[in-house]
Every structure is written in structure tokens, then in C-alpha cells.
Amino acid sequence: MMTADELKQIIASGLACDHLTVEGDGRHWYATAVAAEFEGKRAIARHQRVYATLGNRMKTDEVHALSIKAFTPSEWAAQAA
């Protein structure tokens, strides 16, 4: 079973994040990703970009479910304020 740290490393190796958290129970995961690359992209494109870092892990059920919150750095800063 995959750990949160392993999943975080997989995402981070494929996407340069200013901030990245991953939590879950081994099957159902929740990720918050902050990346400059998300600038100008709609939510669906941001999510697709995160999913792309997983390769076939969603298809093989190694990662069963991943809920994503994806922010640009300015959106993240505004939310924290």
C-alpha cells in the first residue's frame, strides 16, 4: 500500500510545486498543490496536470481516488490572508 509520502514524491517529481500536501488512508487521497504552472489554466486542466504525474497508477488502482485542490501561488497567498 502506498504512503502519503510516496504519493507526494511521485507528484513532486513530475510537477514543480511551491506547496504540496498529501493526506489519505492508502486508497482515498487528498492533495493540495500550489504551482506557478497553473497560472491561466482552468481547474480541469490543473487537475489533469496533477493526474498526469501519476502515470498508470490510477488505471492500475494503485491510487484508487485522488481529490485535488490546485492553486496558483497568488491564489494560495490570497486564501491564506
PDB file of N, CA, C and O in Angstrom:
ATOM      1  N   MET A   1       0.846  -1.183   0.000  1.00  0.00           N
ATOM      2  CA  MET A   1       0.000   0.000   0.000  1.00  0.00           C
ATOM      3  C   MET A   1       0.893   1.249   0.000  1.00  0.00           C
ATOM      4  O   MET A   1       1.873   1.318   0.714  1.00  0.00           O
ATOM      5  N   MET A   2       0.523   2.216  -0.804  1.00  0.00           N
ATOM      6  CA  MET A   2       1.282   3.447  -0.931  1.00  0.00           C
ATOM      7  C   MET A   2       1.086   4.338   0.296  1.00  0.00           C
ATOM      8  O   MET A   2       0.009   4.379   0.876  1.00  0.00           O
ATOM      9  N   THR A   3       2.141   5.054   0.655  1.00  0.00           N
ATOM     10  CA  THR A   3       2.045   6.011   1.753  1.00  0.00           C
ATOM     11  C   THR A   3       1.855   7.421   1.195  1.00  0.00           C
ATOM     12  O   THR A   3       2.108   7.673   0.015  1.00  0.00           O
ATOM     13  N   ALA A   4       1.442   8.332   2.067  1.00  0.00           N
ATOM     14  CA  ALA A   4       1.268   9.731   1.667  1.00  0.00           C
ATOM     15  C   ALA A   4       2.595  10.317   1.187  1.00  0.00           C
ATOM     16  O   ALA A   4       2.626  11.062   0.205  1.00  0.00           O
ATOM     17  N   ASP A   5       3.678   9.978   1.846  1.00  0.00           N
ATOM     18  CA  ASP A   5       4.986  10.498   1.438  1.00  0.00           C
ATOM     19  C   ASP A   5       5.387   9.992   0.056  1.00  0.00           C
ATOM     20  O   ASP A   5       5.960  10.733  -0.739  1.00  0.00           O
ATOM     21  N   GLU A   6       5.075   8.734  -0.238  1.00  0.00           N
ATOM     22  CA  GLU A   6       5.394   8.188  -1.551  1.00  0.00           C
ATOM     23  C   GLU A   6       4.584   8.881  -2.643  1.00  0.00           C
ATOM     24  O   GLU A   6       5.131   9.248  -3.687  1.00  0.00           O
ATOM     25  N   LEU A   7       3.292   9.073  -2.393  1.00  0.00           N
ATOM     26  CA  LEU A   7       2.452   9.744  -3.386  1.00  0.00           C
ATOM     27  C   LEU A   7       2.890  11.196  -3.569  1.00  0.00           C
ATOM     28  O   LEU A   7       2.950  11.695  -4.692  1.00  0.00           O
ATOM     29  N   LYS A   8       3.233  11.846  -2.483  1.00  0.00           N
ATOM     30  CA  LYS A   8       3.716  13.228  -2.568  1.00  0.00           C
ATOM     31  C   LYS A   8       4.985  13.296  -3.423  1.00  0.00           C
ATOM     32  O   LYS A   8       5.122  14.185  -4.264  1.00  0.00           O
ATOM     33  N   GLN A   9       5.882  12.354  -3.233  1.00  0.00           N
ATOM     34  CA  GLN A   9       7.126  12.333  -4.007  1.00  0.00           C
ATOM     35  C   GLN A   9       6.852  12.104  -5.489  1.00  0.00           C
ATOM     36  O   GLN A   9       7.480  12.719  -6.344  1.00  0.00           O
ATOM     37  N   ILE A  10       5.886  11.252  -5.804  1.00  0.00           N
ATOM     38  CA  ILE A  10       5.535  10.988  -7.201  1.00  0.00           C
ATOM     39  C   ILE A  10       5.025  12.266  -7.861  1.00  0.00           C
ATOM     40  O   ILE A  10       5.446  12.627  -8.963  1.00  0.00           O
ATOM     41  N   ILE A  11       4.107  12.952  -7.183  1.00  0.00           N
ATOM     42  CA  ILE A  11       3.568  14.201  -7.741  1.00  0.00           C
ATOM     43  C   ILE A  11       4.668  15.247  -7.873  1.00  0.00           C
ATOM     44  O   ILE A  11       4.810  15.888  -8.915  1.00  0.00           O
ATOM     45  N   ALA A  12       5.471  15.403  -6.819  1.00  0.00           N
ATOM     46  CA  ALA A  12       6.534  16.417  -6.817  1.00  0.00           C
ATOM     47  C   ALA A  12       7.588  16.151  -7.885  1.00  0.00           C
ATOM     48  O   ALA A  12       8.176  17.097  -8.429  1.00  0.00           O
ATOM     49  N   SER A  13       7.818  14.886  -8.213  1.00  0.00           N
ATOM     50  CA  SER A  13       8.836  14.586  -9.231  1.00  0.00           C
ATOM     51  C   SER A  13       8.356  14.967 -10.632  1.00  0.00           C
ATOM     52  O   SER A  13       9.165  15.157 -11.532  1.00  0.00           O
ATOM     53  N   GLY A  14       7.043  15.110 -10.810  1.00  0.00           N
ATOM     54  CA  GLY A  14       6.520  15.455 -12.120  1.00  0.00           C
ATOM     55  C   GLY A  14       5.945  16.849 -12.240  1.00  0.00           C
ATOM     56  O   GLY A  14       5.551  17.271 -13.323  1.00  0.00           O
ATOM     57  N   LEU A  15       5.886  17.564 -11.110  1.00  0.00           N
ATOM     58  CA  LEU A  15       5.280  18.894 -11.107  1.00  0.00           C
ATOM     59  C   LEU A  15       5.991  19.762 -10.075  1.00  0.00           C
ATOM     60  O   LEU A  15       6.042  19.406  -8.886  1.00  0.00           O
ATOM     61  N   ALA A  16       6.552  20.870 -10.521  1.00  0.00           N
ATOM     62  CA  ALA A  16       7.244  21.779  -9.613  1.00  0.00           C
ATOM     63  C   ALA A  16       6.211  22.546  -8.781  1.00  0.00           C
ATOM     64  O   ALA A  16       5.510  23.405  -9.308  1.00  0.00           O
ATOM     65  N   CYS A  17       6.112  22.197  -7.509  1.00  0.00           N
ATOM     66  CA  CYS A  17       5.119  22.815  -6.626  1.00  0.00           C
ATOM     67  C   CYS A  17       5.792  23.738  -5.616  1.00  0.00           C
ATOM     68  O   CYS A  17       6.831  23.394  -5.054  1.00  0.00           O
ATOM     69  N   ASP A  18       5.171  24.878  -5.392  1.00  0.00           N
ATOM     70  CA  ASP A  18       5.622  25.772  -4.331  1.00  0.00           C
ATOM     71  C   ASP A  18       5.170  25.231  -2.981  1.00  0.00           C
ATOM     72  O   ASP A  18       5.795  25.483  -1.958  1.00  0.00           O
ATOM     73  N   HIS A  19       4.059  24.497  -2.990  1.00  0.00           N
ATOM     74  CA  HIS A  19       3.497  23.885  -1.782  1.00  0.00           C
ATOM     75  C   HIS A  19       2.761  22.627  -2.228  1.00  0.00           C
ATOM     76  O   HIS A  19       2.074  22.641  -3.246  1.00  0.00           O
ATOM     77  N   LEU A  20       2.922  21.550  -1.480  1.00  0.00           N
ATOM     78  CA  LEU A  20       2.241  20.309  -1.803  1.00  0.00           C
ATOM     79  C   LEU A  20       1.993  19.529  -0.527  1.00  0.00           C
ATOM     80  O   LEU A  20       2.923  19.265   0.230  1.00  0.00           O
ATOM     81  N   THR A  21       0.730  19.205  -0.273  1.00  0.00           N
ATOM     82  CA  THR A  21       0.394  18.324   0.837  1.00  0.00           C
ATOM     83  C   THR A  21      -0.420  17.161   0.286  1.00  0.00           C
ATOM     84  O   THR A  21      -1.187  17.323  -0.660  1.00  0.00           O
ATOM     85  N   VAL A  22      -0.227  16.006   0.888  1.00  0.00           N
ATOM     86  CA  VAL A  22      -0.981  14.811   0.514  1.00  0.00           C
ATOM     87  C   VAL A  22      -1.380  14.096   1.792  1.00  0.00           C
ATOM     88  O   VAL A  22      -0.542  13.853   2.665  1.00  0.00           O
ATOM     89  N   GLU A  23      -2.660  13.791   1.889  1.00  0.00           N
ATOM     90  CA  GLU A  23      -3.186  13.055   3.031  1.00  0.00           C
ATOM     91  C   GLU A  23      -4.086  11.952   2.502  1.00  0.00           C
ATOM     92  O   GLU A  23      -4.629  12.064   1.402  1.00  0.00           O
ATOM     93  N   GLY A  24      -4.271  10.910   3.288  1.00  0.00           N
ATOM     94  CA  GLY A  24      -5.190   9.865   2.869  1.00  0.00           C
ATOM     95  C   GLY A  24      -5.031   8.600   3.673  1.00  0.00           C
ATOM     96  O   GLY A  24      -4.220   8.519   4.600  1.00  0.00           O
ATOM     97  N   ASP A  25      -5.810   7.605   3.281  1.00  0.00           N
ATOM     98  CA  ASP A  25      -5.853   6.348   4.022  1.00  0.00           C
ATOM     99  C   ASP A  25      -5.234   5.178   3.257  1.00  0.00           C
ATOM    100  O   ASP A  25      -5.412   4.021   3.629  1.00  0.00           O
ATOM    101  N   GLY A  26      -4.518   5.473   2.185  1.00  0.00           N
ATOM    102  CA  GLY A  26      -3.917   4.413   1.394  1.00  0.00           C
ATOM    103  C   GLY A  26      -4.703   4.111   0.128  1.00  0.00           C
ATOM    104  O   GLY A  26      -4.175   3.503  -0.796  1.00  0.00           O
ATOM    105  N   ARG A  27      -5.962   4.498   0.077  1.00  0.00           N
ATOM    106  CA  ARG A  27      -6.804   4.313  -1.112  1.00  0.00           C
ATOM    107  C   ARG A  27      -7.417   5.626  -1.570  1.00  0.00           C
ATOM    108  O   ARG A  27      -7.491   5.894  -2.742  1.00  0.00           O
ATOM    109  N   HIS A  28      -7.869   6.411  -0.633  1.00  0.00           N
ATOM    110  CA  HIS A  28      -8.511   7.697  -0.928  1.00  0.00           C
ATOM    111  C   HIS A  28      -7.567   8.806  -0.481  1.00  0.00           C
ATOM    112  O   HIS A  28      -7.246   8.903   0.708  1.00  0.00           O
ATOM    113  N   TRP A  29      -7.181   9.633  -1.441  1.00  0.00           N
ATOM    114  CA  TRP A  29      -6.163  10.652  -1.197  1.00  0.00           C
ATOM    115  C   TRP A  29      -6.719  12.055  -1.423  1.00  0.00           C
ATOM    116  O   TRP A  29      -7.611  12.253  -2.237  1.00  0.00           O
ATOM    117  N   TYR A  30      -6.106  13.011  -0.724  1.00  0.00           N
ATOM    118  CA  TYR A  30      -6.453  14.425  -0.828  1.00  0.00           C
ATOM    119  C   TYR A  30      -5.148  15.192  -0.990  1.00  0.00           C
ATOM    120  O   TYR A  30      -4.278  15.096  -0.137  1.00  0.00           O
ATOM    121  N   ALA A  31      -5.034  15.915  -2.095  1.00  0.00           N
ATOM    122  CA  ALA A  31      -3.813  16.669  -2.369  1.00  0.00           C
ATOM    123  C   ALA A  31      -4.138  18.149  -2.545  1.00  0.00           C
ATOM    124  O   ALA A  31      -5.147  18.504  -3.158  1.00  0.00           O
ATOM    125  N   THR A  32      -3.271  18.973  -2.004  1.00  0.00           N
ATOM    126  CA  THR A  32      -3.314  20.411  -2.243  1.00  0.00           C
ATOM    127  C   THR A  32      -1.996  20.770  -2.912  1.00  0.00           C
ATOM    128  O   THR A  32      -0.926  20.526  -2.343  1.00  0.00           O
ATOM    129  N   ALA A  33      -2.098  21.303  -4.119  1.00  0.00           N
ATOM    130  CA  ALA A  33      -0.910  21.634  -4.894  1.00  0.00           C
ATOM    131  C   ALA A  33      -0.938  23.103  -5.288  1.00  0.00           C
ATOM    132  O   ALA A  33      -1.964  23.605  -5.747  1.00  0.00           O
ATOM    133  N   VAL A  34       0.188  23.759  -5.097  1.00  0.00           N
ATOM    134  CA  VAL A  34       0.354  25.154  -5.484  1.00  0.00           C
ATOM    135  C   VAL A  34       1.506  25.207  -6.475  1.00  0.00           C
ATOM    136  O   VAL A  34       2.629  24.814  -6.146  1.00  0.00           O
ATOM    137  N   ALA A  35       1.206  25.655  -7.700  1.00  0.00           N
ATOM    138  CA  ALA A  35       2.239  25.663  -8.737  1.00  0.00           C
ATOM    139  C   ALA A  35       2.048  26.842  -9.681  1.00  0.00           C
ATOM    140  O   ALA A  35       0.926  27.141 -10.090  1.00  0.00           O
ATOM    141  N   ALA A  36       3.136  27.485 -10.021  1.00  0.00           N
ATOM    142  CA  ALA A  36       3.096  28.596 -10.973  1.00  0.00           C
ATOM    143  C   ALA A  36       2.586  28.113 -12.327  1.00  0.00           C
ATOM    144  O   ALA A  36       1.947  28.870 -13.064  1.00  0.00           O
ATOM    145  N   GLU A  37       2.818  26.854 -12.635  1.00  0.00           N
ATOM    146  CA  GLU A  37       2.383  26.275 -13.902  1.00  0.00           C
ATOM    147  C   GLU A  37       0.856  26.326 -14.072  1.00  0.00           C
ATOM    148  O   GLU A  37       0.351  26.280 -15.187  1.00  0.00           O
ATOM    149  N   PHE A  38       0.121  26.450 -12.982  1.00  0.00           N
ATOM    150  CA  PHE A  38      -1.341  26.501 -13.038  1.00  0.00           C
ATOM    151  C   PHE A  38      -1.875  27.854 -13.498  1.00  0.00           C
ATOM    152  O   PHE A  38      -3.057  27.982 -13.805  1.00  0.00           O
ATOM    153  N   GLU A  39      -1.015  28.845 -13.548  1.00  0.00           N
ATOM    154  CA  GLU A  39      -1.434  30.192 -13.942  1.00  0.00           C
ATOM    155  C   GLU A  39      -2.105  30.160 -15.306  1.00  0.00           C
ATOM    156  O   GLU A  39      -1.574  29.600 -16.266  1.00  0.00           O
ATOM    157  N   GLY A  40      -3.298  30.731 -15.381  1.00  0.00           N
ATOM    158  CA  GLY A  40      -4.028  30.813 -16.635  1.00  0.00           C
ATOM    159  C   GLY A  40      -4.756  29.544 -17.040  1.00  0.00           C
ATOM    160  O   GLY A  40      -5.383  29.498 -18.092  1.00  0.00           O
ATOM    161  N   LYS A  41      -4.683  28.505 -16.208  1.00  0.00           N
ATOM    162  CA  LYS A  41      -5.353  27.243 -16.526  1.00  0.00           C
ATOM    163  C   LYS A  41      -6.626  27.093 -15.704  1.00  0.00           C
ATOM    164  O   LYS A  41      -6.682  27.502 -14.552  1.00  0.00           O
ATOM    165  N   ARG A  42      -7.635  26.497 -16.321  1.00  0.00           N
ATOM    166  CA  ARG A  42      -8.882  26.217 -15.623  1.00  0.00           C
ATOM    167  C   ARG A  42      -8.673  25.031 -14.676  1.00  0.00           C
ATOM    168  O   ARG A  42      -7.699  24.279 -14.809  1.00  0.00           O
ATOM    169  N   ALA A  43      -9.598  24.861 -13.750  1.00  0.00           N
ATOM    170  CA  ALA A  43      -9.472  23.807 -12.740  1.00  0.00           C
ATOM    171  C   ALA A  43      -9.270  22.429 -13.364  1.00  0.00           C
ATOM    172  O   ALA A  43      -8.419  21.653 -12.911  1.00  0.00           O
ATOM    173  N   ILE A  44     -10.005  22.106 -14.407  1.00  0.00           N
ATOM    174  CA  ILE A  44      -9.894  20.780 -15.017  1.00  0.00           C
ATOM    175  C   ILE A  44      -8.499  20.548 -15.586  1.00  0.00           C
ATOM    176  O   ILE A  44      -7.923  19.460 -15.444  1.00  0.00           O
ATOM    177  N   ALA A  45      -7.913  21.558 -16.192  1.00  0.00           N
ATOM    178  CA  ALA A  45      -6.559  21.425 -16.739  1.00  0.00           C
ATOM    179  C   ALA A  45      -5.533  21.269 -15.623  1.00  0.00           C
ATOM    180  O   ALA A  45      -4.559  20.519 -15.769  1.00  0.00           O
ATOM    181  N   ARG A  46      -5.752  21.945 -14.524  1.00  0.00           N
ATOM    182  CA  ARG A  46      -4.850  21.811 -13.367  1.00  0.00           C
ATOM    183  C   ARG A  46      -4.914  20.387 -12.823  1.00  0.00           C
ATOM    184  O   ARG A  46      -3.886  19.772 -12.543  1.00  0.00           O
ATOM    185  N   HIS A  47      -6.122  19.876 -12.679  1.00  0.00           N
ATOM    186  CA  HIS A  47      -6.300  18.516 -12.155  1.00  0.00           C
ATOM    187  C   HIS A  47      -5.687  17.496 -13.114  1.00  0.00           C
ATOM    188  O   HIS A  47      -4.998  16.557 -12.670  1.00  0.00           O
ATOM    189  N   GLN A  48      -5.888  17.679 -14.402  1.00  0.00           N
ATOM    190  CA  GLN A  48      -5.308  16.767 -15.386  1.00  0.00           C
ATOM    191  C   GLN A  48      -3.796  16.766 -15.299  1.00  0.00           C
ATOM    192  O   GLN A  48      -3.151  15.731 -15.456  1.00  0.00           O
ATOM    193  N   ARG A  49      -3.229  17.925 -15.032  1.00  0.00           N
ATOM    194  CA  ARG A  49      -1.765  18.030 -14.915  1.00  0.00           C
ATOM    195  C   ARG A  49      -1.263  17.229 -13.710  1.00  0.00           C
ATOM    196  O   ARG A  49      -0.241  16.541 -13.788  1.00  0.00           O
ATOM    197  N   VAL A  50      -1.980  17.318 -12.592  1.00  0.00           N
ATOM    198  CA  VAL A  50      -1.597  16.536 -11.408  1.00  0.00           C
ATOM    199  C   VAL A  50      -1.772  15.047 -11.692  1.00  0.00           C
ATOM    200  O   VAL A  50      -0.881  14.241 -11.406  1.00  0.00           O
ATOM    201  N   TYR A  51      -2.908  14.664 -12.273  1.00  0.00           N
ATOM    202  CA  TYR A  51      -3.141  13.261 -12.611  1.00  0.00           C
ATOM    203  C   TYR A  51      -2.049  12.726 -13.543  1.00  0.00           C
ATOM    204  O   TYR A  51      -1.656  11.563 -13.443  1.00  0.00           O
ATOM    205  N   ALA A  52      -1.556  13.555 -14.447  1.00  0.00           N
ATOM    206  CA  ALA A  52      -0.526  13.121 -15.396  1.00  0.00           C
ATOM    207  C   ALA A  52       0.743  12.667 -14.683  1.00  0.00           C
ATOM    208  O   ALA A  52       1.464  11.793 -15.183  1.00  0.00           O
ATOM    209  N   THR A  53       1.030  13.226 -13.514  1.00  0.00           N
ATOM    210  CA  THR A  53       2.228  12.828 -12.769  1.00  0.00           C
ATOM    211  C   THR A  53       2.126  11.394 -12.260  1.00  0.00           C
ATOM    212  O   THR A  53       3.141  10.789 -11.945  1.00  0.00           O
ATOM    213  N   LEU A  54       0.910  10.873 -12.191  1.00  0.00           N
ATOM    214  CA  LEU A  54       0.700   9.534 -11.636  1.00  0.00           C
ATOM    215  C   LEU A  54       0.902   8.418 -12.650  1.00  0.00           C
ATOM    216  O   LEU A  54       0.953   7.245 -12.270  1.00  0.00           O
ATOM    217  N   GLY A  55       1.015   8.769 -13.919  1.00  0.00           N
ATOM    218  CA  GLY A  55       1.168   7.739 -14.944  1.00  0.00           C
ATOM    219  C   GLY A  55      -0.015   6.787 -14.929  1.00  0.00           C
ATOM    220  O   GLY A  55      -1.168   7.222 -14.908  1.00  0.00           O
ATOM    221  N   ASN A  56       0.254   5.495 -14.900  1.00  0.00           N
ATOM    222  CA  ASN A  56      -0.805   4.485 -14.920  1.00  0.00           C
ATOM    223  C   ASN A  56      -1.316   4.112 -13.534  1.00  0.00           C
ATOM    224  O   ASN A  56      -2.125   3.193 -13.409  1.00  0.00           O
ATOM    225  N   ARG A  57      -0.862   4.776 -12.508  1.00  0.00           N
ATOM    226  CA  ARG A  57      -1.223   4.378 -11.146  1.00  0.00           C
ATOM    227  C   ARG A  57      -2.728   4.469 -10.859  1.00  0.00           C
ATOM    228  O   ARG A  57      -3.227   3.737 -10.021  1.00  0.00           O
ATOM    229  N   MET A  58      -3.445   5.356 -11.552  1.00  0.00           N
ATOM    230  CA  MET A  58      -4.900   5.414 -11.389  1.00  0.00           C
ATOM    231  C   MET A  58      -5.549   4.234 -12.117  1.00  0.00           C
ATOM    232  O   MET A  58      -6.474   3.621 -11.600  1.00  0.00           O
ATOM    233  N   LYS A  59      -5.051   3.906 -13.286  1.00  0.00           N
ATOM    234  CA  LYS A  59      -5.627   2.807 -14.073  1.00  0.00           C
ATOM    235  C   LYS A  59      -5.407   1.458 -13.411  1.00  0.00           C
ATOM    236  O   LYS A  59      -6.236   0.567 -13.507  1.00  0.00           O
ATOM    237  N   THR A  60      -4.264   1.290 -12.750  1.00  0.00           N
ATOM    238  CA  THR A  60      -3.953   0.014 -12.106  1.00  0.00           C
ATOM    239  C   THR A  60      -4.510  -0.055 -10.695  1.00  0.00           C
ATOM    240  O   THR A  60      -4.313  -1.049 -10.004  1.00  0.00           O
ATOM    241  N   ASP A  61      -5.177   1.020 -10.245  1.00  0.00           N
ATOM    242  CA  ASP A  61      -5.789   1.108  -8.924  1.00  0.00           C
ATOM    243  C   ASP A  61      -4.766   1.215  -7.795  1.00  0.00           C
ATOM    244  O   ASP A  61      -5.091   1.043  -6.632  1.00  0.00           O
ATOM    245  N   GLU A  62      -3.503   1.479  -8.136  1.00  0.00           N
ATOM    246  CA  GLU A  62      -2.502   1.735  -7.101  1.00  0.00           C
ATOM    247  C   GLU A  62      -2.891   2.996  -6.332  1.00  0.00           C
ATOM    248  O   GLU A  62      -2.687   3.087  -5.131  1.00  0.00           O
ATOM    249  N   VAL A  63      -3.449   3.962  -7.066  1.00  0.00           N
ATOM    250  CA  VAL A  63      -4.062   5.154  -6.467  1.00  0.00           C
ATOM    251  C   VAL A  63      -5.534   5.061  -6.846  1.00  0.00           C
ATOM    252  O   VAL A  63      -5.902   5.256  -8.004  1.00  0.00           O
ATOM    253  N   HIS A  64      -6.367   4.731  -5.883  1.00  0.00           N
ATOM    254  CA  HIS A  64      -7.788   4.498  -6.170  1.00  0.00           C
ATOM    255  C   HIS A  64      -8.539   5.804  -6.421  1.00  0.00           C
ATOM    256  O   HIS A  64      -9.294   5.913  -7.380  1.00  0.00           O
ATOM    257  N   ALA A  65      -8.352   6.784  -5.552  1.00  0.00           N
ATOM    258  CA  ALA A  65      -9.066   8.058  -5.683  1.00  0.00           C
ATOM    259  C   ALA A  65      -8.170   9.190  -5.201  1.00  0.00           C
ATOM    260  O   ALA A  65      -7.494   9.058  -4.190  1.00  0.00           O
ATOM    261  N   LEU A  66      -8.198  10.287  -5.944  1.00  0.00           N
ATOM    262  CA  LEU A  66      -7.399  11.456  -5.582  1.00  0.00           C
ATOM    263  C   LEU A  66      -8.244  12.705  -5.758  1.00  0.00           C
ATOM    264  O   LEU A  66      -8.682  13.027  -6.859  1.00  0.00           O
ATOM    265  N   SER A  67      -8.498  13.382  -4.673  1.00  0.00           N
ATOM    266  CA  SER A  67      -9.194  14.660  -4.688  1.00  0.00           C
ATOM    267  C   SER A  67      -8.130  15.755  -4.671  1.00  0.00           C
ATOM    268  O   SER A  67      -7.203  15.706  -3.856  1.00  0.00           O
ATOM    269  N   ILE A  68      -8.263  16.730  -5.569  1.00  0.00           N
ATOM    270  CA  ILE A  68      -7.211  17.733  -5.746  1.00  0.00           C
ATOM    271  C   ILE A  68      -7.757  19.140  -5.546  1.00  0.00           C
ATOM    272  O   ILE A  68      -8.799  19.497  -6.086  1.00  0.00           O
ATOM    273  N   LYS A  69      -7.002  19.921  -4.801  1.00  0.00           N
ATOM    274  CA  LYS A  69      -7.191  21.371  -4.742  1.00  0.00           C
ATOM    275  C   LYS A  69      -5.925  21.954  -5.354  1.00  0.00           C
ATOM    276  O   LYS A  69      -4.822  21.704  -4.860  1.00  0.00           O
ATOM    277  N   ALA A  70      -6.083  22.684  -6.448  1.00  0.00           N
ATOM    278  CA  ALA A  70      -4.929  23.198  -7.189  1.00  0.00           C
ATOM    279  C   ALA A  70      -5.000  24.718  -7.265  1.00  0.00           C
ATOM    280  O   ALA A  70      -6.001  25.275  -7.722  1.00  0.00           O
ATOM    281  N   PHE A  71      -3.947  25.371  -6.817  1.00  0.00           N
ATOM    282  CA  PHE A  71      -3.898  26.828  -6.740  1.00  0.00           C
ATOM    283  C   PHE A  71      -2.652  27.374  -7.423  1.00  0.00           C
ATOM    284  O   PHE A  71      -1.620  26.709  -7.445  1.00  0.00           O
ATOM    285  N   THR A  72      -2.759  28.603  -7.913  1.00  0.00           N
ATOM    286  CA  THR A  72      -1.556  29.340  -8.315  1.00  0.00           C
ATOM    287  C   THR A  72      -0.975  29.928  -7.040  1.00  0.00           C
ATOM    288  O   THR A  72      -1.665  30.018  -6.024  1.00  0.00           O
ATOM    289  N   PRO A  73       0.275  30.364  -7.065  1.00  0.00           N
ATOM    290  CA  PRO A  73       0.840  30.976  -5.867  1.00  0.00           C
ATOM    291  C   PRO A  73       0.047  32.197  -5.378  1.00  0.00           C
ATOM    292  O   PRO A  73      -0.144  32.364  -4.169  1.00  0.00           O
ATOM    293  N   SER A  74      -0.466  33.020  -6.294  1.00  0.00           N
ATOM    294  CA  SER A  74      -1.226  34.202  -5.862  1.00  0.00           C
ATOM    295  C   SER A  74      -2.564  33.798  -5.261  1.00  0.00           C
ATOM    296  O   SER A  74      -3.022  34.413  -4.286  1.00  0.00           O
ATOM    297  N   GLU A  75      -3.207  32.772  -5.807  1.00  0.00           N
ATOM    298  CA  GLU A  75      -4.458  32.287  -5.229  1.00  0.00           C
ATOM    299  C   GLU A  75      -4.235  31.722  -3.836  1.00  0.00           C
ATOM    300  O   GLU A  75      -5.013  31.937  -2.920  1.00  0.00           O
ATOM    301  N   TRP A  76      -3.125  30.998  -3.664  1.00  0.00           N
ATOM    302  CA  TRP A  76      -2.784  30.405  -2.390  1.00  0.00           C
ATOM    303  C   TRP A  76      -2.521  31.505  -1.347  1.00  0.00           C
ATOM    304  O   TRP A  76      -2.983  31.417  -0.211  1.00  0.00           O
ATOM    305  N   ALA A  77      -1.796  32.528  -1.748  1.00  0.00           N
ATOM    306  CA  ALA A  77      -1.499  33.637  -0.837  1.00  0.00           C
ATOM    307  C   ALA A  77      -2.779  34.353  -0.442  1.00  0.00           C
ATOM    308  O   ALA A  77      -2.945  34.735   0.722  1.00  0.00           O
ATOM    309  N   ALA A  78      -3.686  34.567  -1.385  1.00  0.00           N
ATOM    310  CA  ALA A  78      -4.957  35.243  -1.092  1.00  0.00           C
ATOM    311  C   ALA A  78      -5.812  34.409  -0.151  1.00  0.00           C
ATOM    312  O   ALA A  78      -6.491  34.955   0.720  1.00  0.00           O
ATOM    313  N   GLN A  79      -5.784  33.109  -0.308  1.00  0.00           N
ATOM    314  CA  GLN A  79      -6.563  32.242   0.557  1.00  0.00           C
ATOM    315  C   GLN A  79      -6.024  32.254   1.980  1.00  0.00           C
ATOM    316  O   GLN A  79      -6.783  32.171   2.938  1.00  0.00           O
ATOM    317  N   ALA A  80      -4.727  32.355   2.108  1.00  0.00           N
ATOM    318  CA  ALA A  80      -4.090  32.351   3.434  1.00  0.00           C
ATOM    319  C   ALA A  80      -4.328  33.660   4.182  1.00  0.00           C
ATOM    320  O   ALA A  80      -4.249  33.698   5.401  1.00  0.00           O
ATOM    321  N   ALA A  81      -4.613  34.717   3.426  1.00  0.00           N
ATOM    322  CA  ALA A  81      -4.795  36.044   4.048  1.00  0.00           C
ATOM    323  C   ALA A  81      -6.137  36.175   4.754  1.00  0.00           C
ATOM    324  O   ALA A  81      -7.055  35.486   4.569  1.00  0.00           O
TER     325      ALA A  81
END
